[in-house]
Amino acid sequence: MDRIVIFEHLGIALAIGLLIGTERGWHEREAAEGQRVAGIRTFALAGLLGGLIGLASVELSESFAGLSFAGFTALVVASHWLSSSQSKAELGITTEVALLLTFALGLLSSLGYPLIAAASAVVVTILLGLKSVLHAWLDRLTGDELHAAMKFLLISVVMLPLLPNEGYGPWQAFNPHLAWWMVVLVSGISFIGYFAIKLAGPRRGIMATSLLGGLVSSTAVTLSMSRHAAARHYAPRLLAGGILAACGVMFPRALIEATAINPELLASLAAPLITMTLTTLFGAVWLWHSTPKGEELTEPRSLPNPFELGTALKFGLLLSTIMVLASGAREWFGDYGLYALAFAAGLGDVDALTLSTAKLSLDGLALETARNAILIAIVTNSTVKVLLACFIGTIAVGMRAALVILLASSLGLAALLV
C-alpha cells in the first residue's frame, strides 16, 4: 500500500476518534477529572489504535484484527466493571459502546473503507448528540402509536416484498405487488399525517401532509382527509384545503412526468396544467387561512388511530378493479379506446396513464391526442377526489373542494383554447 494512502487512512482513523470524542467529552464536560469513562484523548487514541491494527492485519491476517477487537472489548468491559463497582449509581454503557465503535471504524478505515468509516462516524456522532430529543420523543410515544408502527412495518417491510410482481387474471391486469403497494401507500400517508398533525398541530400538520403526500398520491391523501371528515375530527374548511393542496401538487407532477418522457408535450400541457395548479393552490391557501384559529378541531378529541388498514384495503381493492377495467377498455377498443382508457385510469390514478401515453407519443401517437388523454385522466381523477370527499367524507368538505376544482378545470380549458 502506498505510504500516502496509509497516512490518509490513519488520519481518517484519528479524525474519527476526535469527532466522536469531542461529542462525548462535551457531554461529560461537567464530570470531575478521573470520573469520566473516556474523553477526547481516549477516543482519538482508540481510533488511531484501530487504524494501526487494521494496517498490521493487512500484512499478517484478518484473524489478527478480530483478536485485537476482542482484546479491546475485554479492556472496555473491565473498565466499565471497575467503574460500576466503585460507584453507587447505575452507569450506562453508551460511552463504552461508542468507544468500541470508534475502534471498529478506525479498523474499517485502514482496511480500505475510509469513506464508509467516516460517514458512519458522522451518523454515530449525530445519534449521540440527539439523546435528549430521542428520549423526549419516546416519552410522548403512546402504546397505540408503537403498535401501529409495528403493524405498518409488517405490511410494508415483511409482506410487500413477498408478493409476486407480475400480472394475473384477465389480460394479466391484476398485479398483487402493485395492489398491496397502494395499500401500504394509503396507510403510510395516514401514518405520516397522524404524526404531522400531532407535532405541528392540525392547521400546519394537515397542509404539510397534503403537500408531501400529493407528491406520491393525491388520491390517497384525499381518502385520508375524507376519513377525518367522516369522523368529524377537523374543520371542513381545513380538510377541503388539504385535499386541494394535494390536487395542486398532482398537476405539476403530471407535467414533469410527461415532459420527462417526451419534452415536446411541454408546449401543449404547460398552459392548462400550470393554470390549474395556481387556481387549486390559491383555493387551498384561502381555505386554510379562512379557518379561524382555535377552530381547527370540530370538537375536543384525541387523535384518530394512526393505522387504518381497513380503509387502505378497500382502496387497494378498488384500484385492482380499475386496473382490470382499464386493460379491458384497451383490449375491447384498441388504439381508438385511448380516451376511454384515460377515463378509466383516471378513476384510480394518473401516473400510469401519463407515463404510458407520453411513451406512445414518442412512437407515433399525435401530440394532441396524447395531451387530450392526459387531461381527461387528470380531470377524471380530480372529479373522483370530489366524490370521495362527498361520499366517504361529508358534503361540506366535498362541495368546497368541488367549487375550486370546477373553477380550476374551467380555467385550464380556457388556457388550452387560448
Short mmCIF file of C-alpha atoms in Angstrom, two decimals:
data_model
loop_
_atom_site.label_atom_id
_atom_site.label_comp_id
_atom_site.label_asym_id
_atom_site.label_seq_id
_atom_site.Cartn_x
_atom_site.Cartn_y
_atom_site.Cartn_z
CA MET A 1 0.00 0.00 0.00
CA ASP A 2 1.28 3.46 -0.91
CA ARG A 3 2.65 5.45 2.04
CA ILE A 4 0.49 8.49 1.25
CA VAL A 5 -2.61 6.30 1.26
CA ILE A 6 -1.52 4.77 4.57
CA PHE A 7 -1.19 8.17 6.21
CA GLU A 8 -4.55 9.25 4.77
CA HIS A 9 -6.27 6.23 6.27
CA LEU A 10 -4.56 6.74 9.61
CA GLY A 11 -5.54 10.41 9.54
CA ILE A 12 -9.16 9.46 8.94
CA ALA A 13 -9.00 6.96 11.82
CA LEU A 14 -7.62 9.68 14.10
CA ALA A 15 -10.24 12.19 12.89
CA ILE A 16 -13.00 9.68 13.64
CA GLY A 17 -11.76 9.37 17.21
CA LEU A 18 -11.53 13.13 17.61
CA LEU A 19 -15.04 13.64 16.20
CA ILE A 20 -16.78 11.11 18.44
CA GLY A 21 -14.55 12.03 21.36
CA THR A 22 -15.49 15.70 21.05
CA GLU A 23 -19.18 14.87 21.44
CA ARG A 24 -18.54 12.50 24.36
CA GLY A 25 -16.19 14.97 26.02
CA TRP A 26 -18.74 17.77 25.69
CA HIS A 27 -21.48 15.51 27.06
CA GLU A 28 -19.38 14.66 30.14
CA ARG A 29 -17.77 18.09 30.48
CA GLU A 30 -19.18 18.61 33.99
CA ALA A 31 -17.72 15.36 35.35
CA ALA A 32 -14.63 15.70 37.54
CA GLU A 33 -11.23 14.64 36.21
CA GLY A 34 -10.78 10.91 36.63
CA GLN A 35 -14.52 10.22 36.77
CA ARG A 36 -15.04 10.18 33.01
CA VAL A 37 -15.17 6.82 31.27
CA ALA A 38 -13.30 8.21 28.26
CA GLY A 39 -12.55 11.68 26.95
CA ILE A 40 -11.48 13.16 23.66
CA ARG A 41 -7.91 11.89 24.02
CA THR A 42 -9.02 8.33 24.75
CA PHE A 43 -11.35 8.28 21.77
CA ALA A 44 -8.66 9.73 19.48
CA LEU A 45 -6.19 7.08 20.66
CA ALA A 46 -8.81 4.33 20.19
CA GLY A 47 -9.46 5.41 16.59
CA LEU A 48 -5.74 5.60 15.82
CA LEU A 49 -5.14 2.23 17.51
CA GLY A 50 -7.84 0.67 15.36
CA GLY A 51 -6.23 2.15 12.25
CA LEU A 52 -2.78 0.78 13.16
CA ILE A 53 -4.14 -2.67 13.93
CA GLY A 54 -6.01 -2.63 10.62
CA LEU A 55 -2.77 -1.91 8.77
CA ALA A 56 -1.00 -4.66 10.67
CA SER A 57 -3.76 -7.16 9.89
CA VAL A 58 -3.32 -6.47 6.17
CA GLU A 59 0.25 -7.77 6.46
CA LEU A 60 -0.49 -10.53 8.98
CA SER A 61 -4.04 -11.96 8.74
CA GLU A 62 -7.65 -10.95 9.21
CA SER A 63 -7.82 -13.00 12.39
CA PHE A 64 -5.36 -10.56 13.96
CA ALA A 65 -7.92 -7.76 13.60
CA GLY A 66 -10.63 -9.95 15.15
CA LEU A 67 -8.46 -10.93 18.11
CA SER A 68 -7.41 -7.32 18.64
CA PHE A 69 -11.02 -6.17 18.68
CA ALA A 70 -11.89 -8.91 21.17
CA GLY A 71 -9.00 -7.80 23.39
CA PHE A 72 -10.05 -4.14 23.20
CA THR A 73 -13.62 -5.14 24.04
CA ALA A 74 -12.39 -7.02 27.11
CA LEU A 75 -10.47 -3.91 28.18
CA VAL A 76 -13.56 -1.70 27.85
CA VAL A 77 -15.75 -4.22 29.70
CA ALA A 78 -13.21 -4.46 32.54
CA SER A 79 -13.07 -0.65 32.77
CA HIS A 80 -16.87 -0.46 32.95
CA TRP A 81 -17.00 -3.16 35.62
CA LEU A 82 -14.41 -1.38 37.77
CA SER A 83 -16.22 1.96 37.39
CA SER A 84 -19.60 0.47 38.31
CA SER A 85 -18.16 -1.33 41.34
CA GLN A 86 -16.69 1.93 42.67
CA SER A 87 -19.87 3.95 42.06
CA LYS A 88 -23.19 3.54 43.82
CA ALA A 89 -25.09 4.97 40.85
CA GLU A 90 -26.08 2.82 37.90
CA LEU A 91 -23.90 3.55 34.89
CA GLY A 92 -24.97 3.36 31.26
CA ILE A 93 -22.85 1.83 28.54
CA THR A 94 -23.35 4.42 25.78
CA THR A 95 -19.82 5.78 26.05
CA GLU A 96 -18.34 2.26 26.14
CA VAL A 97 -20.26 1.25 23.01
CA ALA A 98 -19.16 4.47 21.31
CA LEU A 99 -15.55 3.64 22.22
CA LEU A 100 -15.87 0.18 20.64
CA LEU A 101 -17.42 1.74 17.54
CA THR A 102 -14.53 4.21 17.31
CA PHE A 103 -12.02 1.37 17.40
CA ALA A 104 -14.01 -0.60 14.80
CA LEU A 105 -14.32 2.40 12.47
CA GLY A 106 -10.57 3.00 12.77
CA LEU A 107 -10.08 -0.61 11.69
CA LEU A 108 -12.50 -0.18 8.81
CA SER A 109 -10.69 2.94 7.59
CA SER A 110 -7.29 1.26 7.31
CA LEU A 111 -8.78 -1.89 5.77
CA GLY A 112 -9.79 0.04 2.65
CA TYR A 113 -13.16 1.57 3.52
CA PRO A 114 -12.33 5.12 4.68
CA LEU A 115 -15.46 6.78 3.24
CA ILE A 116 -17.80 4.27 4.88
CA ALA A 117 -15.94 4.68 8.17
CA ALA A 118 -16.08 8.49 8.01
CA ALA A 119 -19.79 8.55 7.11
CA SER A 120 -20.58 6.09 9.90
CA ALA A 121 -18.67 8.25 12.38
CA VAL A 122 -20.82 11.26 11.46
CA VAL A 123 -24.00 9.21 11.96
CA VAL A 124 -22.73 7.92 15.32
CA THR A 125 -21.91 11.44 16.48
CA ILE A 126 -25.36 12.73 15.47
CA LEU A 127 -27.10 9.88 17.30
CA LEU A 128 -25.05 10.52 20.43
CA GLY A 129 -25.96 14.20 20.33
CA LEU A 130 -29.69 13.52 19.91
CA LYS A 131 -30.11 11.89 23.31
CA SER A 132 -32.50 14.49 24.75
CA VAL A 133 -34.53 14.72 21.53
CA LEU A 134 -34.93 10.95 21.19
CA HIS A 135 -35.81 10.49 24.85
CA ALA A 136 -38.39 13.28 24.67
CA TRP A 137 -39.89 11.65 21.58
CA LEU A 138 -40.11 8.28 23.35
CA ASP A 139 -41.78 9.90 26.34
CA ARG A 140 -44.52 11.26 24.05
CA LEU A 141 -44.98 7.96 22.19
CA THR A 142 -48.11 6.06 23.25
CA GLY A 143 -48.69 2.31 23.21
CA ASP A 144 -51.20 2.59 20.36
CA GLU A 145 -48.69 4.55 18.26
CA LEU A 146 -45.97 1.98 18.87
CA HIS A 147 -48.29 -0.91 17.92
CA ALA A 148 -49.43 0.98 14.81
CA ALA A 149 -45.82 1.46 13.75
CA MET A 150 -45.14 -2.26 14.15
CA LYS A 151 -48.20 -3.13 12.06
CA PHE A 152 -47.17 -0.71 9.33
CA LEU A 153 -43.67 -2.21 9.23
CA LEU A 154 -45.26 -5.67 8.97
CA ILE A 155 -47.33 -4.86 5.89
CA SER A 156 -44.58 -2.80 4.19
CA VAL A 157 -41.24 -4.39 5.03
CA VAL A 158 -42.35 -8.01 5.52
CA MET A 159 -45.42 -8.62 3.36
CA LEU A 160 -44.85 -6.32 0.35
CA PRO A 161 -41.56 -7.94 -0.85
CA LEU A 162 -43.17 -11.41 -0.67
CA LEU A 163 -45.97 -10.64 -3.15
CA PRO A 164 -45.33 -11.50 -6.83
CA ASN A 165 -44.75 -8.53 -9.10
CA GLU A 166 -46.50 -9.90 -12.20
CA GLY A 167 -49.92 -9.88 -13.82
CA TYR A 168 -52.73 -12.34 -13.11
CA GLY A 169 -56.32 -12.78 -14.22
CA PRO A 170 -57.99 -11.30 -17.32
CA TRP A 171 -55.44 -9.57 -19.58
CA GLN A 172 -52.85 -10.17 -16.84
CA ALA A 173 -54.15 -6.92 -15.32
CA PHE A 174 -54.13 -7.78 -11.61
CA ASN A 175 -50.71 -7.23 -10.05
CA PRO A 176 -50.66 -8.30 -6.35
CA HIS A 177 -47.47 -6.35 -5.62
CA LEU A 178 -48.85 -3.13 -7.10
CA ALA A 179 -52.22 -3.53 -5.35
CA TRP A 180 -50.57 -4.11 -1.97
CA TRP A 181 -48.16 -1.23 -2.62
CA MET A 182 -51.20 1.06 -2.82
CA VAL A 183 -52.42 -0.38 0.50
CA VAL A 184 -49.02 0.46 2.01
CA LEU A 185 -49.12 3.90 0.40
CA VAL A 186 -52.53 4.83 1.79
CA SER A 187 -51.59 3.52 5.24
CA GLY A 188 -48.26 5.34 5.11
CA ILE A 189 -49.80 8.70 4.23
CA SER A 190 -52.32 8.33 7.06
CA PHE A 191 -49.48 7.39 9.40
CA ILE A 192 -47.33 10.37 8.37
CA GLY A 193 -50.34 12.66 8.61
CA TYR A 194 -51.08 11.47 12.13
CA PHE A 195 -47.62 12.42 13.40
CA ALA A 196 -47.51 15.64 11.36
CA ILE A 197 -50.75 16.76 12.99
CA LYS A 198 -49.55 15.65 16.42
CA LEU A 199 -46.24 17.52 16.15
CA ALA A 200 -47.28 20.61 14.17
CA GLY A 201 -50.94 20.88 15.16
CA PRO A 202 -53.99 20.45 12.93
CA ARG A 203 -53.54 23.66 10.94
CA ARG A 204 -49.94 23.15 9.84
CA GLY A 205 -49.91 19.36 10.06
CA ILE A 206 -52.77 18.80 7.61
CA MET A 207 -51.29 21.12 4.99
CA ALA A 208 -47.80 19.62 5.35
CA THR A 209 -49.24 16.12 4.97
CA SER A 210 -51.24 17.12 1.91
CA LEU A 211 -48.36 18.81 0.11
CA LEU A 212 -45.92 15.98 0.80
CA GLY A 213 -48.47 13.24 0.22
CA GLY A 214 -49.54 14.83 -3.05
CA LEU A 215 -46.06 14.18 -4.40
CA VAL A 216 -46.82 10.46 -4.09
CA SER A 217 -50.59 10.03 -4.39
CA SER A 218 -53.13 12.83 -4.12
CA THR A 219 -55.92 10.23 -4.22
CA ALA A 220 -54.54 8.56 -1.10
CA VAL A 221 -54.35 11.96 0.62
CA THR A 222 -57.96 12.67 -0.34
CA LEU A 223 -59.03 9.33 1.09
CA SER A 224 -57.24 10.10 4.36
CA MET A 225 -58.76 13.60 4.61
CA SER A 226 -62.22 12.22 3.80
CA ARG A 227 -61.91 9.72 6.63
CA HIS A 228 -61.13 12.58 9.02
CA ALA A 229 -64.15 14.46 7.68
CA ALA A 230 -66.49 11.48 8.21
CA ALA A 231 -65.29 11.19 11.81
CA ARG A 232 -65.61 14.98 12.22
CA HIS A 233 -62.11 15.31 13.60
CA TYR A 234 -61.23 18.64 11.97
CA ALA A 235 -62.93 21.68 10.46
CA PRO A 236 -64.37 21.12 6.94
CA ARG A 237 -62.52 24.14 5.51
CA LEU A 238 -59.19 22.83 6.76
CA LEU A 239 -59.78 19.35 5.29
CA ALA A 240 -61.01 20.76 1.97
CA GLY A 241 -57.88 22.90 1.85
CA GLY A 242 -55.77 19.79 2.39
CA ILE A 243 -57.50 17.96 -0.47
CA LEU A 244 -56.96 20.94 -2.78
CA ALA A 245 -53.30 21.20 -1.78
CA ALA A 246 -52.76 17.55 -2.74
CA CYS A 247 -54.53 18.14 -6.07
CA GLY A 248 -52.44 21.24 -6.67
CA VAL A 249 -49.27 19.15 -6.35
CA MET A 250 -50.65 16.47 -8.70
CA PHE A 251 -50.89 18.79 -11.73
CA PRO A 252 -47.20 19.83 -11.92
CA ARG A 253 -46.22 16.25 -11.05
CA ALA A 254 -48.07 15.00 -14.14
CA LEU A 255 -46.47 17.77 -16.24
CA ILE A 256 -42.99 16.76 -15.09
CA GLU A 257 -43.69 13.07 -15.73
CA ALA A 258 -44.98 13.67 -19.26
CA THR A 259 -42.23 16.07 -20.32
CA ALA A 260 -39.54 13.85 -18.83
CA ILE A 261 -40.59 11.17 -21.32
CA ASN A 262 -41.34 13.49 -24.24
CA PRO A 263 -40.24 17.15 -23.92
CA GLU A 264 -42.41 18.08 -26.92
CA LEU A 265 -45.51 17.69 -24.72
CA LEU A 266 -44.45 20.69 -22.62
CA ALA A 267 -45.80 23.25 -25.10
CA SER A 268 -49.31 21.75 -25.16
CA LEU A 269 -49.62 20.78 -21.48
CA ALA A 270 -47.94 23.70 -19.71
CA ALA A 271 -50.71 26.29 -20.05
CA PRO A 272 -53.67 24.22 -18.77
CA LEU A 273 -51.77 22.40 -16.02
CA ILE A 274 -49.99 25.47 -14.65
CA THR A 275 -53.31 27.37 -14.65
CA MET A 276 -54.99 24.50 -12.76
CA THR A 277 -52.08 24.35 -10.32
CA LEU A 278 -52.21 28.04 -9.43
CA THR A 279 -56.00 28.07 -9.11
CA THR A 280 -56.14 24.99 -6.90
CA LEU A 281 -53.30 26.06 -4.63
CA PHE A 282 -54.84 29.52 -4.28
CA GLY A 283 -58.11 27.87 -3.19
CA ALA A 284 -56.21 25.66 -0.72
CA VAL A 285 -54.42 28.64 0.83
CA TRP A 286 -57.64 30.64 1.04
CA LEU A 287 -59.50 27.82 2.84
CA TRP A 288 -56.51 27.28 5.13
CA HIS A 289 -56.33 30.95 6.11
CA SER A 290 -60.09 31.32 6.40
CA THR A 291 -60.28 28.59 9.05
CA PRO A 292 -60.47 30.57 12.33
CA LYS A 293 -57.60 29.86 14.68
CA GLY A 294 -58.67 27.67 17.53
CA GLU A 295 -61.48 26.12 15.48
CA GLU A 296 -59.39 23.54 13.59
CA LEU A 297 -60.95 20.81 15.75
CA THR A 298 -64.70 20.47 15.38
CA GLU A 299 -64.82 19.14 18.93
CA PRO A 300 -62.18 18.28 21.56
CA ARG A 301 -60.98 14.74 20.96
CA SER A 302 -57.88 12.63 20.82
CA LEU A 303 -56.20 11.94 17.51
CA PRO A 304 -57.62 9.04 15.47
CA ASN A 305 -55.96 5.67 15.12
CA PRO A 306 -52.76 6.24 13.08
CA PHE A 307 -53.13 2.89 11.30
CA GLU A 308 -56.42 2.25 9.47
CA LEU A 309 -55.79 -0.95 7.48
CA GLY A 310 -59.47 -1.47 6.60
CA THR A 311 -59.71 1.78 4.63
CA ALA A 312 -56.44 1.05 2.84
CA LEU A 313 -57.60 -2.46 1.91
CA LYS A 314 -60.80 -1.07 0.36
CA PHE A 315 -58.76 1.37 -1.69
CA GLY A 316 -56.42 -1.42 -2.84
CA LEU A 317 -59.43 -3.49 -3.93
CA LEU A 318 -60.87 -0.51 -5.82
CA LEU A 319 -57.55 0.09 -7.57
CA SER A 320 -57.26 -3.59 -8.57
CA THR A 321 -60.73 -3.46 -10.10
CA ILE A 322 -59.85 -0.32 -12.06
CA MET A 323 -56.64 -1.94 -13.32
CA VAL A 324 -58.65 -4.81 -14.81
CA LEU A 325 -61.28 -2.48 -16.30
CA ALA A 326 -58.64 -0.23 -17.86
CA SER A 327 -56.94 -3.21 -19.52
CA GLY A 328 -60.34 -4.37 -20.76
CA ALA A 329 -61.02 -0.97 -22.34
CA ARG A 330 -57.75 -1.19 -24.23
CA GLU A 331 -58.49 -4.77 -25.34
CA TRP A 332 -62.05 -4.01 -26.48
CA PHE A 333 -61.49 -0.67 -28.23
CA GLY A 334 -57.87 -0.86 -29.36
CA ASP A 335 -55.99 2.37 -30.11
CA TYR A 336 -59.29 4.21 -30.53
CA GLY A 337 -60.13 3.43 -26.92
CA LEU A 338 -57.30 5.59 -25.57
CA TYR A 339 -59.70 8.27 -24.33
CA ALA A 340 -61.91 5.63 -22.71
CA LEU A 341 -58.78 4.15 -21.17
CA ALA A 342 -57.75 7.58 -19.91
CA PHE A 343 -61.14 8.00 -18.29
CA ALA A 344 -60.96 4.54 -16.67
CA ALA A 345 -57.38 5.07 -15.48
CA GLY A 346 -58.28 8.47 -14.09
CA LEU A 347 -60.73 6.77 -11.76
CA GLY A 348 -57.75 5.42 -9.84
CA ASP A 349 -54.59 7.43 -10.53
CA VAL A 350 -53.00 9.46 -13.32
CA ASP A 351 -49.34 8.47 -13.15
CA ALA A 352 -49.50 5.20 -15.10
CA LEU A 353 -51.67 6.73 -17.85
CA THR A 354 -49.47 9.85 -18.08
CA LEU A 355 -46.24 7.89 -18.43
CA SER A 356 -47.62 5.33 -20.89
CA THR A 357 -49.28 7.99 -23.08
CA ALA A 358 -46.13 10.10 -23.16
CA LYS A 359 -44.22 6.99 -24.27
CA LEU A 360 -46.79 6.35 -27.04
CA SER A 361 -46.32 9.93 -28.25
CA LEU A 362 -42.70 9.03 -28.98
CA ASP A 363 -43.84 6.09 -31.10
CA GLY A 364 -46.17 7.93 -33.44
CA LEU A 365 -49.15 8.96 -31.30
CA ALA A 366 -50.18 12.52 -32.13
CA LEU A 367 -49.17 15.07 -29.51
CA GLU A 368 -52.69 16.49 -29.46
CA THR A 369 -54.16 13.03 -28.78
CA ALA A 370 -51.63 12.39 -26.02
CA ARG A 371 -52.36 15.76 -24.46
CA ASN A 372 -56.12 15.18 -24.53
CA ALA A 373 -55.78 11.72 -22.98
CA ILE A 374 -53.61 13.04 -20.13
CA LEU A 375 -56.01 15.91 -19.44
CA ILE A 376 -59.01 13.54 -19.48
CA ALA A 377 -57.30 11.37 -16.86
CA ILE A 378 -56.43 14.40 -14.72
CA VAL A 379 -59.93 15.91 -14.81
CA THR A 380 -61.49 12.49 -14.16
CA ASN A 381 -59.19 11.92 -11.21
CA SER A 382 -59.99 15.37 -9.80
CA THR A 383 -63.71 14.56 -10.07
CA VAL A 384 -63.14 11.25 -8.28
CA LYS A 385 -61.49 13.15 -5.41
CA VAL A 386 -64.59 15.33 -5.10
CA LEU A 387 -66.81 12.23 -5.00
CA LEU A 388 -64.57 10.61 -2.38
CA ALA A 389 -64.76 13.76 -0.27
CA CYS A 390 -68.56 13.87 -0.60
CA PHE A 391 -69.44 10.21 -0.05
CA ILE A 392 -66.62 8.99 2.22
CA GLY A 393 -66.30 12.36 3.94
CA THR A 394 -69.02 15.00 4.13
CA ILE A 395 -70.89 17.22 1.70
CA ALA A 396 -69.45 20.29 3.43
CA VAL A 397 -65.90 19.21 2.59
CA GLY A 398 -66.73 17.85 -0.86
CA MET A 399 -68.61 20.94 -2.08
CA ARG A 400 -65.83 23.30 -1.02
CA ALA A 401 -63.30 21.21 -2.92
CA ALA A 402 -65.70 20.80 -5.88
CA LEU A 403 -66.13 24.55 -6.41
CA VAL A 404 -62.39 25.18 -6.62
CA ILE A 405 -61.70 22.12 -8.80
CA LEU A 406 -64.53 23.10 -11.17
CA LEU A 407 -63.07 26.61 -11.43
CA ALA A 408 -59.58 25.22 -11.99
CA SER A 409 -60.79 22.85 -14.73
CA SER A 410 -62.70 25.65 -16.47
CA LEU A 411 -59.70 27.98 -16.38
CA GLY A 412 -57.44 25.17 -17.55
CA LEU A 413 -59.73 24.51 -20.53
CA ALA A 414 -59.77 28.24 -21.30
CA ALA A 415 -55.98 28.34 -21.22
CA LEU A 416 -55.90 25.33 -23.56
CA LEU A 417 -58.21 27.01 -26.07
CA VAL A 418 -56.28 30.27 -25.95
#
